[in-house]
Coordinates of C-alpha atoms and ligand atoms in Angstrom, one line a residue:
X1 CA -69.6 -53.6 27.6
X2 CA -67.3 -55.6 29.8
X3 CA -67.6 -58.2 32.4
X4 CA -66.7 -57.4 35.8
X5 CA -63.8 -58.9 37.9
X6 CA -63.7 -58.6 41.7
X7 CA -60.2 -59.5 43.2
X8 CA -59.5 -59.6 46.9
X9 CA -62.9 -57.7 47.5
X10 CA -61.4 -55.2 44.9
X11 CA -64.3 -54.4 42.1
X12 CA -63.0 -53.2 38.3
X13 CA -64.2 -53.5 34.7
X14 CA -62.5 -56.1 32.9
X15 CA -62.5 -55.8 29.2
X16 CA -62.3 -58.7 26.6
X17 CA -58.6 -59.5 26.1
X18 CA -56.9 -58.3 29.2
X19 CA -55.4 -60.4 32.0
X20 CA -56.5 -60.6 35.5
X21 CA -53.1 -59.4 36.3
X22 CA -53.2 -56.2 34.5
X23 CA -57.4 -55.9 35.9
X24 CA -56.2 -56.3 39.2
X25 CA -53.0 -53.8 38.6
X26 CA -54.9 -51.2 37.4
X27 CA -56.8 -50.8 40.9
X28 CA -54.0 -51.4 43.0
X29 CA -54.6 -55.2 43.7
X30 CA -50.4 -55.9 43.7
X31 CA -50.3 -60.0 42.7
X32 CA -47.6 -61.6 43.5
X33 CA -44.3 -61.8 41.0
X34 CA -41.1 -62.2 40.0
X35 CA -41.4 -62.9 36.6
X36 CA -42.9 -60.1 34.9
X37 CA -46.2 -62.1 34.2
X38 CA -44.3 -64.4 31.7
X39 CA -46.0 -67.4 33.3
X40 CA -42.4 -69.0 34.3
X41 CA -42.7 -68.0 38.7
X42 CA -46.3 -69.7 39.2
X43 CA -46.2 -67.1 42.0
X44 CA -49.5 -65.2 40.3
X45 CA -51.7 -67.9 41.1
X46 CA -55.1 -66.6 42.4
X47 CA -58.1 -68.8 43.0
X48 CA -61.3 -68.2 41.2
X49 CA -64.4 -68.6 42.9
X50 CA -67.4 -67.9 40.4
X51 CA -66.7 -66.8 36.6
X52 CA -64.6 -69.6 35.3
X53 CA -66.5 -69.7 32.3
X54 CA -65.6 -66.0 31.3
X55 CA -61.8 -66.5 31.3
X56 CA -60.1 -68.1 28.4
X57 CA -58.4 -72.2 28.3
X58 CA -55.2 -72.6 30.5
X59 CA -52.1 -72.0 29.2
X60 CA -49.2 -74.6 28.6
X61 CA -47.4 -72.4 31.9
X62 CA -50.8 -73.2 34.5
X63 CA -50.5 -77.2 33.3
X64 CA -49.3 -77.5 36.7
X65 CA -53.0 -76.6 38.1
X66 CA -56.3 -78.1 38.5
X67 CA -59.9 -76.7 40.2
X68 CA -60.7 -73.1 40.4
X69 CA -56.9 -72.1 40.5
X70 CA -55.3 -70.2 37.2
X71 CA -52.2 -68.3 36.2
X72 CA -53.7 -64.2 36.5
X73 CA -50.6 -63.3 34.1
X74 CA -52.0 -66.2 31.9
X75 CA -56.0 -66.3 32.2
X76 CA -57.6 -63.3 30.4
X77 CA -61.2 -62.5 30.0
X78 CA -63.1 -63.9 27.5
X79 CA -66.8 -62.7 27.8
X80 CA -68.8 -58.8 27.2
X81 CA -70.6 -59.2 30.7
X82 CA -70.4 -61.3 33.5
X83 CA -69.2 -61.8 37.3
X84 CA -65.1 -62.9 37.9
X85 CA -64.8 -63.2 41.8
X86 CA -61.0 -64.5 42.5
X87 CA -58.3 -63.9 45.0
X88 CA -54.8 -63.9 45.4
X89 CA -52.9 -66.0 47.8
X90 CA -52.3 -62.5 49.7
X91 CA -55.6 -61.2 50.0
X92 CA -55.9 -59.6 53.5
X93 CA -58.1 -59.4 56.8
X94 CA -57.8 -63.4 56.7
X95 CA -57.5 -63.8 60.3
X96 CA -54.0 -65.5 60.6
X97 CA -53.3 -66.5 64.2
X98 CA -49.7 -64.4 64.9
X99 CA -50.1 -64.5 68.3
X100 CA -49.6 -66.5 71.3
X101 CA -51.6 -65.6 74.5
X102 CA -51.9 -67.2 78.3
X103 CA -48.8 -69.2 78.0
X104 CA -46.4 -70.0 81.0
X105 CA -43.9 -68.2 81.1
X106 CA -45.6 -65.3 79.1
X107 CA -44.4 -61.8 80.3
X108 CA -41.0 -63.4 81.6
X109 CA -38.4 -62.0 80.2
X110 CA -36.7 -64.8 78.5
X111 CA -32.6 -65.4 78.8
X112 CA -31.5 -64.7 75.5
X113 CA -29.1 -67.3 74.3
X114 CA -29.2 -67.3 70.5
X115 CA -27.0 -69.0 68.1
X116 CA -26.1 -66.0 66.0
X117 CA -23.1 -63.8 68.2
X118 CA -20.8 -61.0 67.8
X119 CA -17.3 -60.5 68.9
X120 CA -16.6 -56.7 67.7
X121 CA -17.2 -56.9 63.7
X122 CA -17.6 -60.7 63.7
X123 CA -20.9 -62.3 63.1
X124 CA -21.0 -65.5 64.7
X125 CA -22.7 -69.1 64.0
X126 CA -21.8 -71.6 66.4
X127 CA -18.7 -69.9 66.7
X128 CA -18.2 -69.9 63.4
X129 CA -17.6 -66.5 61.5
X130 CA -20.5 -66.0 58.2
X131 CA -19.8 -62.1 58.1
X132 CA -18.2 -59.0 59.2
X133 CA -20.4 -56.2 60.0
X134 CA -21.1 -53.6 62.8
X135 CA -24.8 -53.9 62.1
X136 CA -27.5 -55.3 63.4
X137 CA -28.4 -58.7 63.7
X138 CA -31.7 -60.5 63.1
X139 CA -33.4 -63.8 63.2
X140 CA -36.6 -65.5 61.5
X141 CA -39.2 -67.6 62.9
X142 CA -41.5 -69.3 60.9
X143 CA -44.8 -71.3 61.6
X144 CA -45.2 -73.1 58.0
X145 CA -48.9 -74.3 58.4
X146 CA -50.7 -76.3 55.4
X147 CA -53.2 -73.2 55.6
X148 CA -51.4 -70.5 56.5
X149 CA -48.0 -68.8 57.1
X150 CA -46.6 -66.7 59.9
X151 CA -43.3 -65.2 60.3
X152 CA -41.6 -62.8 63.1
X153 CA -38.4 -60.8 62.6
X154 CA -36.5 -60.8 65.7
X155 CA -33.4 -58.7 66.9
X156 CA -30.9 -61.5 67.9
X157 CA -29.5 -59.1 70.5
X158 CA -32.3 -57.6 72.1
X159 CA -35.0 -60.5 71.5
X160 CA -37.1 -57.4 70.1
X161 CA -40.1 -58.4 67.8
X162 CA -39.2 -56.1 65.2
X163 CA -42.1 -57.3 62.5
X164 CA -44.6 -59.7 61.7
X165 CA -46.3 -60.9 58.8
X166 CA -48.3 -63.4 57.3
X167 CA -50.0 -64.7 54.3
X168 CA -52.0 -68.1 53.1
X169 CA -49.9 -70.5 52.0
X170 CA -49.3 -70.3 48.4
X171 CA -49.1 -74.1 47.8
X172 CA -53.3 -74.3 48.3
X173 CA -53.2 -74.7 44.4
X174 CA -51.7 -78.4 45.3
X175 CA -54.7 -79.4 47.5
X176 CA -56.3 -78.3 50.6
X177 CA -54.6 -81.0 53.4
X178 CA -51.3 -82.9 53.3
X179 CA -52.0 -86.1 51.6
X180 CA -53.3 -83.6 48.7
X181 CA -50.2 -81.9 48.5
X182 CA -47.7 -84.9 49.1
X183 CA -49.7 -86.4 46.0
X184 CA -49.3 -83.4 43.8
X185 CA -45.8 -83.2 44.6
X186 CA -44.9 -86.5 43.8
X187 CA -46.8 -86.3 40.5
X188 CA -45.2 -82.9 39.7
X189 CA -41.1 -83.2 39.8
X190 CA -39.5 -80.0 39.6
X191 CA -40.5 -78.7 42.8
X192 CA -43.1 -76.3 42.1
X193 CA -45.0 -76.0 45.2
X194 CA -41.3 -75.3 46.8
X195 CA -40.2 -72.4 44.4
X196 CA -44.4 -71.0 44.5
X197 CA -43.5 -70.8 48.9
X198 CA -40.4 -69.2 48.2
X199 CA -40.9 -65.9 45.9
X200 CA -43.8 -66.0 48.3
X201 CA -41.3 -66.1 50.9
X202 CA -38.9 -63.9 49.1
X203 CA -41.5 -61.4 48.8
X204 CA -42.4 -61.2 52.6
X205 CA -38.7 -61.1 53.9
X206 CA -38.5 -58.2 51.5
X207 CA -41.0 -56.2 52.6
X208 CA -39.2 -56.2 56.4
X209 CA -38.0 -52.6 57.5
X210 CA -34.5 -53.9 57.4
X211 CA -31.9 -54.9 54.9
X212 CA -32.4 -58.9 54.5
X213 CA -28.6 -59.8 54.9
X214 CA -29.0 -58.9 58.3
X215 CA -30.8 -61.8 59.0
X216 CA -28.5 -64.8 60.2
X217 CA -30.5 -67.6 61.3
X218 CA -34.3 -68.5 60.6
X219 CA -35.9 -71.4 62.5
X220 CA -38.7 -73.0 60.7
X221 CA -41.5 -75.3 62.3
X222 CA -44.7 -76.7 60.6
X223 CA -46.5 -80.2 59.9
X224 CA -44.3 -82.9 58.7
X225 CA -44.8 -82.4 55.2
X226 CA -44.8 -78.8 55.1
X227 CA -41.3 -79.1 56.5
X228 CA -39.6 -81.1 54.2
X229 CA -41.1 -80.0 51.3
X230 CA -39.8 -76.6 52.1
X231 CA -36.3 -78.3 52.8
X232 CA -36.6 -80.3 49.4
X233 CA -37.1 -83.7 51.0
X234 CA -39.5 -86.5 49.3
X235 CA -42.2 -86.5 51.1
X236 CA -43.4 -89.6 49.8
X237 CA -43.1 -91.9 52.8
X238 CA -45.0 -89.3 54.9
X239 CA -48.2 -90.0 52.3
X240 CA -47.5 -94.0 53.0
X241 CA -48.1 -96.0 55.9
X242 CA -46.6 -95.8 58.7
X243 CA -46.4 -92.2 57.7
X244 CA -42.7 -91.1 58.5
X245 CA -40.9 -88.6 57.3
X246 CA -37.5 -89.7 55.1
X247 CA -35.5 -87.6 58.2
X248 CA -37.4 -90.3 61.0
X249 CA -36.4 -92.9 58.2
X250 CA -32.8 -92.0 58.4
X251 CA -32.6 -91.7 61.8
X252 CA -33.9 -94.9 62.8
X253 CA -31.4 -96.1 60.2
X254 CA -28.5 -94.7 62.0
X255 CA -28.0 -92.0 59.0
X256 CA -28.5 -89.1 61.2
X257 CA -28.6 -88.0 64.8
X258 CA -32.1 -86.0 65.0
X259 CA -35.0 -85.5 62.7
X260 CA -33.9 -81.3 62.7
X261 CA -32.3 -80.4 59.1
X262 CA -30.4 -77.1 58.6
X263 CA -29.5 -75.6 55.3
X264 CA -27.9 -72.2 54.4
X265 CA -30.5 -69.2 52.9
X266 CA -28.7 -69.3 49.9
X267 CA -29.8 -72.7 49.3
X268 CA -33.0 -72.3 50.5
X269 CA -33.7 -69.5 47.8
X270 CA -34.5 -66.9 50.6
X271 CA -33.1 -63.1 50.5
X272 CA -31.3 -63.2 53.7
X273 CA -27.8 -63.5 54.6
X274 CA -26.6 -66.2 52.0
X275 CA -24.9 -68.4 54.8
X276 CA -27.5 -67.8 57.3
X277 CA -28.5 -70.6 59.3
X278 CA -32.5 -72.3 57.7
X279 CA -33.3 -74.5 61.2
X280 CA -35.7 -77.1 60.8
X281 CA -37.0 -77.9 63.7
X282 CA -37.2 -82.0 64.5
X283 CA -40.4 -83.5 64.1
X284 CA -42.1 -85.6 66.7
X285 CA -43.4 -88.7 65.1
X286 CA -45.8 -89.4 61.7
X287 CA -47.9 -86.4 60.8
X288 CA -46.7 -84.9 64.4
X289 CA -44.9 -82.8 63.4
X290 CA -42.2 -79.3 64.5
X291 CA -45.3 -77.4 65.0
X292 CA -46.4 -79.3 67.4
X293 CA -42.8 -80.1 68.9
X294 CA -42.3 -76.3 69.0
X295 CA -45.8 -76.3 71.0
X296 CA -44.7 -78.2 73.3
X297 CA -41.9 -75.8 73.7
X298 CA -43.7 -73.1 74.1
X299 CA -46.1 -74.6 76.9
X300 CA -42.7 -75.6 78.8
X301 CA -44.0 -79.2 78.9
X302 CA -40.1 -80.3 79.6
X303 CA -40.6 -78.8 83.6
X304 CA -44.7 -79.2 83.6
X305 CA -45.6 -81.6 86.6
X306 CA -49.1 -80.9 86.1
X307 CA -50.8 -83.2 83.8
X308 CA -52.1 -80.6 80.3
X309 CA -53.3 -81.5 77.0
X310 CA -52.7 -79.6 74.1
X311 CA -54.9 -79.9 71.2
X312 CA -54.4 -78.0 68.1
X313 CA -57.7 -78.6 65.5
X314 CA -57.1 -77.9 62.0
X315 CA -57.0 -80.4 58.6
X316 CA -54.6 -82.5 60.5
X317 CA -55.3 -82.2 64.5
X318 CA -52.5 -82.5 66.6
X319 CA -52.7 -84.0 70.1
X320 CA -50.5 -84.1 72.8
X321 CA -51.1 -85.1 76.0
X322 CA -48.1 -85.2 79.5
X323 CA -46.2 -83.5 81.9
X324 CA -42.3 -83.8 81.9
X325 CA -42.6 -87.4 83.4
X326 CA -44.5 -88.9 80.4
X327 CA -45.9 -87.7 76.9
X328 CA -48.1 -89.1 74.8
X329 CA -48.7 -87.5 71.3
X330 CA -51.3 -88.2 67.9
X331 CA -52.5 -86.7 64.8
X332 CA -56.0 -86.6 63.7
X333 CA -57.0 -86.4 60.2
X334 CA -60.1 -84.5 60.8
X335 CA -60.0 -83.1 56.6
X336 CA -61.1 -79.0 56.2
X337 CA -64.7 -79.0 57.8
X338 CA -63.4 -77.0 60.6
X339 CA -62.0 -74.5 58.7
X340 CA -64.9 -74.1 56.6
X341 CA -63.9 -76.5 53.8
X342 CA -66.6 -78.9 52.3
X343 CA -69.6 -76.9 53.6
X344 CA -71.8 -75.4 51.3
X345 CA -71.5 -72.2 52.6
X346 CA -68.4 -72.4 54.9
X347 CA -65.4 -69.9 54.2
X348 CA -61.7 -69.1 56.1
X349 CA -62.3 -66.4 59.3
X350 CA -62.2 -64.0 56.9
X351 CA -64.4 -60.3 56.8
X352 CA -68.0 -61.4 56.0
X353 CA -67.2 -64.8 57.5
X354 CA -70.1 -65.3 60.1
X355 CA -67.9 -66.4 63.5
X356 CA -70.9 -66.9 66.0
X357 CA -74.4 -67.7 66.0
X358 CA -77.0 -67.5 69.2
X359 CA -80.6 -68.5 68.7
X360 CA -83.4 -66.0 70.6
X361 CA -86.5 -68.0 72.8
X362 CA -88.4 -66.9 69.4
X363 CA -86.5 -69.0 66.8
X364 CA -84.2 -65.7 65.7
X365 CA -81.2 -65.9 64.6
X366 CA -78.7 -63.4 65.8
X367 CA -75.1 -63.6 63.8
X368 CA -71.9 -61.9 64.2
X369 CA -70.3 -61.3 61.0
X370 CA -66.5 -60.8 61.1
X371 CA -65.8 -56.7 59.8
X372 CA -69.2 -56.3 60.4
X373 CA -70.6 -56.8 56.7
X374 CA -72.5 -58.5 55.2
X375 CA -72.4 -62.2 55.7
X376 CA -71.1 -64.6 52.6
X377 CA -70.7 -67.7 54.4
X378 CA -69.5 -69.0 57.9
X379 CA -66.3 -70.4 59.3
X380 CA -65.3 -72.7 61.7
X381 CA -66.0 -71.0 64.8
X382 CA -69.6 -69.9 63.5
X383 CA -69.9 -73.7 62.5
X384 CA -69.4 -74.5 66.2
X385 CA -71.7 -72.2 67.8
X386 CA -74.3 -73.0 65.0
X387 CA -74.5 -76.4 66.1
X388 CA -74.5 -75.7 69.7
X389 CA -77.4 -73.6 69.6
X390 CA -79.8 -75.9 67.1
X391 CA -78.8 -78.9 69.9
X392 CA -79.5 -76.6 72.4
X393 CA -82.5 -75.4 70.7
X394 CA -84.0 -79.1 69.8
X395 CA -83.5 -78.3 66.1
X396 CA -81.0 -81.1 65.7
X397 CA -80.1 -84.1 67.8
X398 CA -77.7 -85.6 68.7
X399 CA -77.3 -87.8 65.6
X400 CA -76.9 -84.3 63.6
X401 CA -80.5 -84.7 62.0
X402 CA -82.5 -81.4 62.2
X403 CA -86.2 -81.6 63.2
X404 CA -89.0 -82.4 60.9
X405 CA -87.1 -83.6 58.3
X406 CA -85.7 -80.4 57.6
X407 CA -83.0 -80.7 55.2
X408 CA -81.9 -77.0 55.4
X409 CA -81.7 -74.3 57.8
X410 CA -81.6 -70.5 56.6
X411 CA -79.3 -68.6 58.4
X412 CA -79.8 -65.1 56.5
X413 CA -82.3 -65.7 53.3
X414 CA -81.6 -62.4 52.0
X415 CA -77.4 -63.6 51.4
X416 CA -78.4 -66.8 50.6
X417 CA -76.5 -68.2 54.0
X418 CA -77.9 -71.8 55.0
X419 CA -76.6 -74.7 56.7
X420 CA -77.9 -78.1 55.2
X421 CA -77.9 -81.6 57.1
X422 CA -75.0 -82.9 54.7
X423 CA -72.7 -80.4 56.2
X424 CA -73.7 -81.7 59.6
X425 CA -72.3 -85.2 58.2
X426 CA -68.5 -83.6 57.3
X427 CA -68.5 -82.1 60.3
X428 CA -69.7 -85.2 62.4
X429 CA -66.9 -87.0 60.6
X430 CA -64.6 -84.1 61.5
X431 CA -65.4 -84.3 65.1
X432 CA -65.2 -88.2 65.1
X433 CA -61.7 -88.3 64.1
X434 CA -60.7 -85.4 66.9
X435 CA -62.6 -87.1 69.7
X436 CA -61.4 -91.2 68.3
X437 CA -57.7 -89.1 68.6
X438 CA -58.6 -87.7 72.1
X439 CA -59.7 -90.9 73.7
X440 CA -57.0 -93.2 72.5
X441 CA -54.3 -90.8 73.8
X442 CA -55.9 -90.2 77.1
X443 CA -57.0 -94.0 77.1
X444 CA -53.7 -95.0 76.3
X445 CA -52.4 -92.7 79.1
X446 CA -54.9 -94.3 81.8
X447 CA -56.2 -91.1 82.4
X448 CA -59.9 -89.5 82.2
X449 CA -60.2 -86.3 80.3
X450 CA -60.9 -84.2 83.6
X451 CA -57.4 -85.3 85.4
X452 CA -55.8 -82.5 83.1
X453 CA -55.1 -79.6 84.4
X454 CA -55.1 -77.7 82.0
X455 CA -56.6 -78.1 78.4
X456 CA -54.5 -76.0 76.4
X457 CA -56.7 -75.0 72.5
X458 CA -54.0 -73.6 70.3
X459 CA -54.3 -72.4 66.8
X460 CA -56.6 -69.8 65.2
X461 CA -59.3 -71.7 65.1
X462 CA -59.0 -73.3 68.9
X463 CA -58.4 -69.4 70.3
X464 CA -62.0 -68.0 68.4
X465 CA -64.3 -70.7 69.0
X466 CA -66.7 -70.7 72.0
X467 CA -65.1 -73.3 74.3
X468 CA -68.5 -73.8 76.3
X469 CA -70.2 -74.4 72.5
X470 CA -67.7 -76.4 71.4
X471 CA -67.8 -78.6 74.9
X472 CA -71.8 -78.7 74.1
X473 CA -71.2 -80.4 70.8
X474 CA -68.6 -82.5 71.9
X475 CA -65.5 -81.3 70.1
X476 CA -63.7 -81.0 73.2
X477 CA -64.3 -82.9 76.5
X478 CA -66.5 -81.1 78.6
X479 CA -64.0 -80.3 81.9
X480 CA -64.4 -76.8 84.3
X481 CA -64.3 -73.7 81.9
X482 CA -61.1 -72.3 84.2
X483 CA -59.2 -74.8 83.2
X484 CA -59.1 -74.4 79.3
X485 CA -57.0 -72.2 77.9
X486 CA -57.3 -70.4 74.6
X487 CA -53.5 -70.0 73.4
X488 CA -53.4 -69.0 70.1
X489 CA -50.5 -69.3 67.9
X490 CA -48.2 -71.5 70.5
X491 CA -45.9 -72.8 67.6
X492 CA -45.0 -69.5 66.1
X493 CA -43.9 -69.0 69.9
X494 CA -42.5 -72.1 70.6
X495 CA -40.1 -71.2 66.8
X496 CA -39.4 -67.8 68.8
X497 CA -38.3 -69.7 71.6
X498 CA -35.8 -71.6 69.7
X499 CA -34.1 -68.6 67.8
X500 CA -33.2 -67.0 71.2
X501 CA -31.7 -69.5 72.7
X502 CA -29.7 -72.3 72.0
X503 CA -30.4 -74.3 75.4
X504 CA -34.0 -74.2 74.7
X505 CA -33.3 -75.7 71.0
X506 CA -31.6 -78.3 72.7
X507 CA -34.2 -78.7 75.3
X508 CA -36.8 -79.5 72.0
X509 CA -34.0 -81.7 70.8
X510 CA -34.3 -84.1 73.5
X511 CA -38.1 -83.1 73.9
X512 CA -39.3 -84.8 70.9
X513 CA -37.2 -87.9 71.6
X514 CA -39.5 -88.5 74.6
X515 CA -42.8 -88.3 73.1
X516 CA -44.7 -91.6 72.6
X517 CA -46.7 -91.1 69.4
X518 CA -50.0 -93.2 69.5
X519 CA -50.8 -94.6 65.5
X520 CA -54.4 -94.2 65.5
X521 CA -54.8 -96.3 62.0
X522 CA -53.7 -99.4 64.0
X523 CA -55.6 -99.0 67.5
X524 CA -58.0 -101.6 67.8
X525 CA -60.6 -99.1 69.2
X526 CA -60.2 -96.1 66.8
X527 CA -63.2 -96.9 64.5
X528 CA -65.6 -97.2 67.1
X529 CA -64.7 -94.3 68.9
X530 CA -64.8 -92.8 65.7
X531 CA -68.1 -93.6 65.2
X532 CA -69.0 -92.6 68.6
X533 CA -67.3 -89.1 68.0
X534 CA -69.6 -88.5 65.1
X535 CA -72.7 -87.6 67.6
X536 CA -73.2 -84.8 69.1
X537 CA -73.1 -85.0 72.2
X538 CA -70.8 -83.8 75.3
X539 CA -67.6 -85.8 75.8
X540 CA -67.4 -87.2 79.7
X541 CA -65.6 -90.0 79.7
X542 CA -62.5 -91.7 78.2
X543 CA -64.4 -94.9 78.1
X544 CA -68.0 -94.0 77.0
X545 CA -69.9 -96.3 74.7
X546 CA -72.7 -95.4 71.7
X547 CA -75.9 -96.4 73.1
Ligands
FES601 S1 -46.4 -63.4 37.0 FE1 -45.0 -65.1 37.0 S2 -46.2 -66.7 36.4 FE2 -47.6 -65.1 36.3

């Protein structure tokens, strides 16, 4: 007899006794180390999602976590029978957004300008000689989300992708969002969610078809707090009102000249060059962070006369609104729902994740399941066009309660796949902060939502959901289809940007000095547009009222 363990959709027996490392080993499920499963990297985390009860007590090495999250080197099985379904940080198919798609500029060929040169056998920084070598020469950029991480190895000379990868960020074990996180790091000195990222990191650079210490420079964007955590800052004052980083702080003190930190890969434990160049790049305001400076970047807002909005929906929503005369900028904090979190049977955009729902004149519902298997729960984008279609339908209104006093709808009864009214409440609250975040920019900007020209959607989840459901819903304002664009991954571009040339860096430099940030906690409007948000119902005007 043994119980069963199932590990990044991976199925083996899993006798009494033996670690969830060693179970997942034996069927090729490789978990991250670099400790030789003596509990000291933390790097073996997985998340467990039923079976808790057939694994034995934590460890004094996994004191450090709390939920569903254990050591595998540490938590061994502890029952004859029984169901352990966990994953690793690294499990794959989660649909990571690499790319970025539609974006000015895209298909130029881009003057290459990058920080890292050669002058016969001398590698370059600034000028400065690091190394002497007749090899190649590559660069790093890095989108550090709270969710996810993408990276893309670049040929400094040829601006040749050369690889990408990306995995979930390890650090989930401190919390879901960025007030989670900046509260577990505070109350957990020694920097663990920093050394978890970088074997993590470590790992990834590793696995690159070309030796590390060819890399020179790597230039890292992300939310606020993802940032300086991974550049050992406090991040305490980012978790406090008014929200600033300690770099915005210091600058505003006269301590330093721009919010951008550098540091040398040696310090930042990575495997490449030991004095390459780690570029942070500056922050914008608050929780607006490089990401969305690096977006910004990439939609070449610095020589955009047309009037665009960029909105980029995730835990922490980022807004920006302009043209090169005037920008306005905002973060939401619209919490997980989106990305399936708090939903009783939400999930990431990962296989079995059901991504899109339509409803048939005869009450069927049709779903599209991502890998085409069976569904085990829905994501974001399937959230979206499930509540388009029961508002289109008459099965809910527009306060989000479903007809008849239902309380639940089945989606598949066979899988167990339903949709209750309380998840229509998260994700009314969700939508409230987006929309409260979208009218007090545009208000602010004495504009109406259909003088942009262009509504950029960037992320993952912005570039899969169904813009027309979403508009239905009123997640996004509803303006002309033609002129939204689904962009993808625009900071991972906007990082790429910034490696291969040092004019565009500067042009981000004195791009983020220009932004106006709007503080939603302090508008006098917020809560009642908030409220307002939280119905479902298309978005026309800047200045609607509730009913
Ligand atoms: S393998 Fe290093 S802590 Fe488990």
């Amino acid at each position: 007899m043994a119980a069963t363990l199932t590990i990044d959709g991976t199925t083996t027996d899993a006798p009494r006794g033996a670690t969830l490392f060693d179970c997942a080993a034996r069927v090729g499920v490789r978990v991250p180390t670099s400790c030789q499963k003596q509990g000291k990297c933390k790097e073996c985390v997985v998340e467990v999602a039923e079976g808790m009860a057939y694994l034995s007590e934590p460890t004094s090495h996994e004191r450090h976590l709390r939920g569903n999250f254990r050591l595998s080197c540490q938590a061994t099985v502890a029952a004859d029978a029984g169901r352990i379904l966990c994953h690793t940080m690294r499990r794959g198919h989660m649909r990571i957004e690499r790319q970025a798609l539609g974006l000015p500029g895209s298909g130029r060929p881009m003057e290459l300008d990058p920080a890292v040169t050669r002058q016969g056998d001398r590698i370059l920084i600034d000028g400065q000689e690091v190394d002497r070598s007749t090899g190649p020469v590559h660069g790093i950029a890095m989108d550090l989300g709270t969710t996810t991480v993408v990276l893309r190895l670049v040929n400094l000379e040829t601006g040749e992708l050369v690889a990408d990868t990306s995995f979930e960020n390890p650090q989930r074990f401190g919390g879901s969002d960025v007030m989670a996180r900046i509260q577990y790091d505070t109350g957990h000195p020694g920097k663990l969610l920093r050394r978890t990222l970088a074997g993590y990191l470590t790992h990834a650079i590793e696995d690159f078809p070309v030796d590390p210490k060819t890399i020179y420079e790597m230039v890292v964007v992300g939310n606020s707090t993802m940032r300086d955590l991974f550049f050992r800052q406090s991040v305490y004052s980012i978790g406090q009102s008014p929200y600033q980083s300690i770099t915005e702080l210091e600058m505003a003190a006269g301590k330093r000249a721009t919010t951008s930190l550098a540091e040398t890969g040696r310090r930042c434990l990575l495997p490449v060059h030991p004095k390459a160049r780690i570029y942070g790049g500056p922050i914008v305001s608050g929780h607006v962070g490089a990401d969305a400076a690096a977006a910004m970047l990439a939609v070449d807002l610095a020589h955009e006369d047309r009037l665009i909005a960029l909105m980029d929906i995730g835990t922490n929503t980022e807004l920006i609104v302009g043209n090169r005369r005037r920008i306005l900028a905002a973060s939401c904090p619209a919490g997980p729902a989106f990305e399936g979190g708090a939903i009783s049977c939400g999930m990431p955009a990962l296989d079995g994740a059901i991504e899109d729902v339509r409803i048939d004149g005869d009450g069927t519902f049709h779903l599209t399941v991502i890998g085409g298997i069976a569904p085990q729960g829905i994501c974001g984008s399937g959230l979206v066009a499930l509540m388009s279609e029961l508002l289109r339908t008459g099965r809910m209104n527009e306060r989000g309660r479903f007809e008849e006093d239902l309380k639940r709808i089945t989606l598949d009864r066979e899988h167990g796949i339903f949709f209750l009214e309380s998840d229509v409440n998260e994700l009314a609250q969700a939508k409230g902060a987006n929309i409260a975040g979208l009218r007090v920019v545009f208000g602010d900007y004495g504009i109406e939502f259909d003088e942009a020209a262009v509504f950029y959607l960037a992320g993952g989840f912005g570039r899969r959901m169904n813009a027309e459901a979403a508009a239905r819903i009123g997640l996004i304002p509803s303006i002309p289809g033609d002129r939204i664009a689904q962009i993808g991954n625009a900071a991972i571009e906007g990082a790429t940007i910034a490696l291969l040339s040092q004019s565009k860096r500067r042009e981000l430099e004195q791009l983020v000095r220009r932004v106006e940030h709007c503080r939603l906690e302090t508008h006098p409007q917020f809560f009642d547009f908030f409220v307002d948000g939280c119905q479902f119902k298309p978005l026309e005007s800047t200045s609607q009222v509730a009913p």
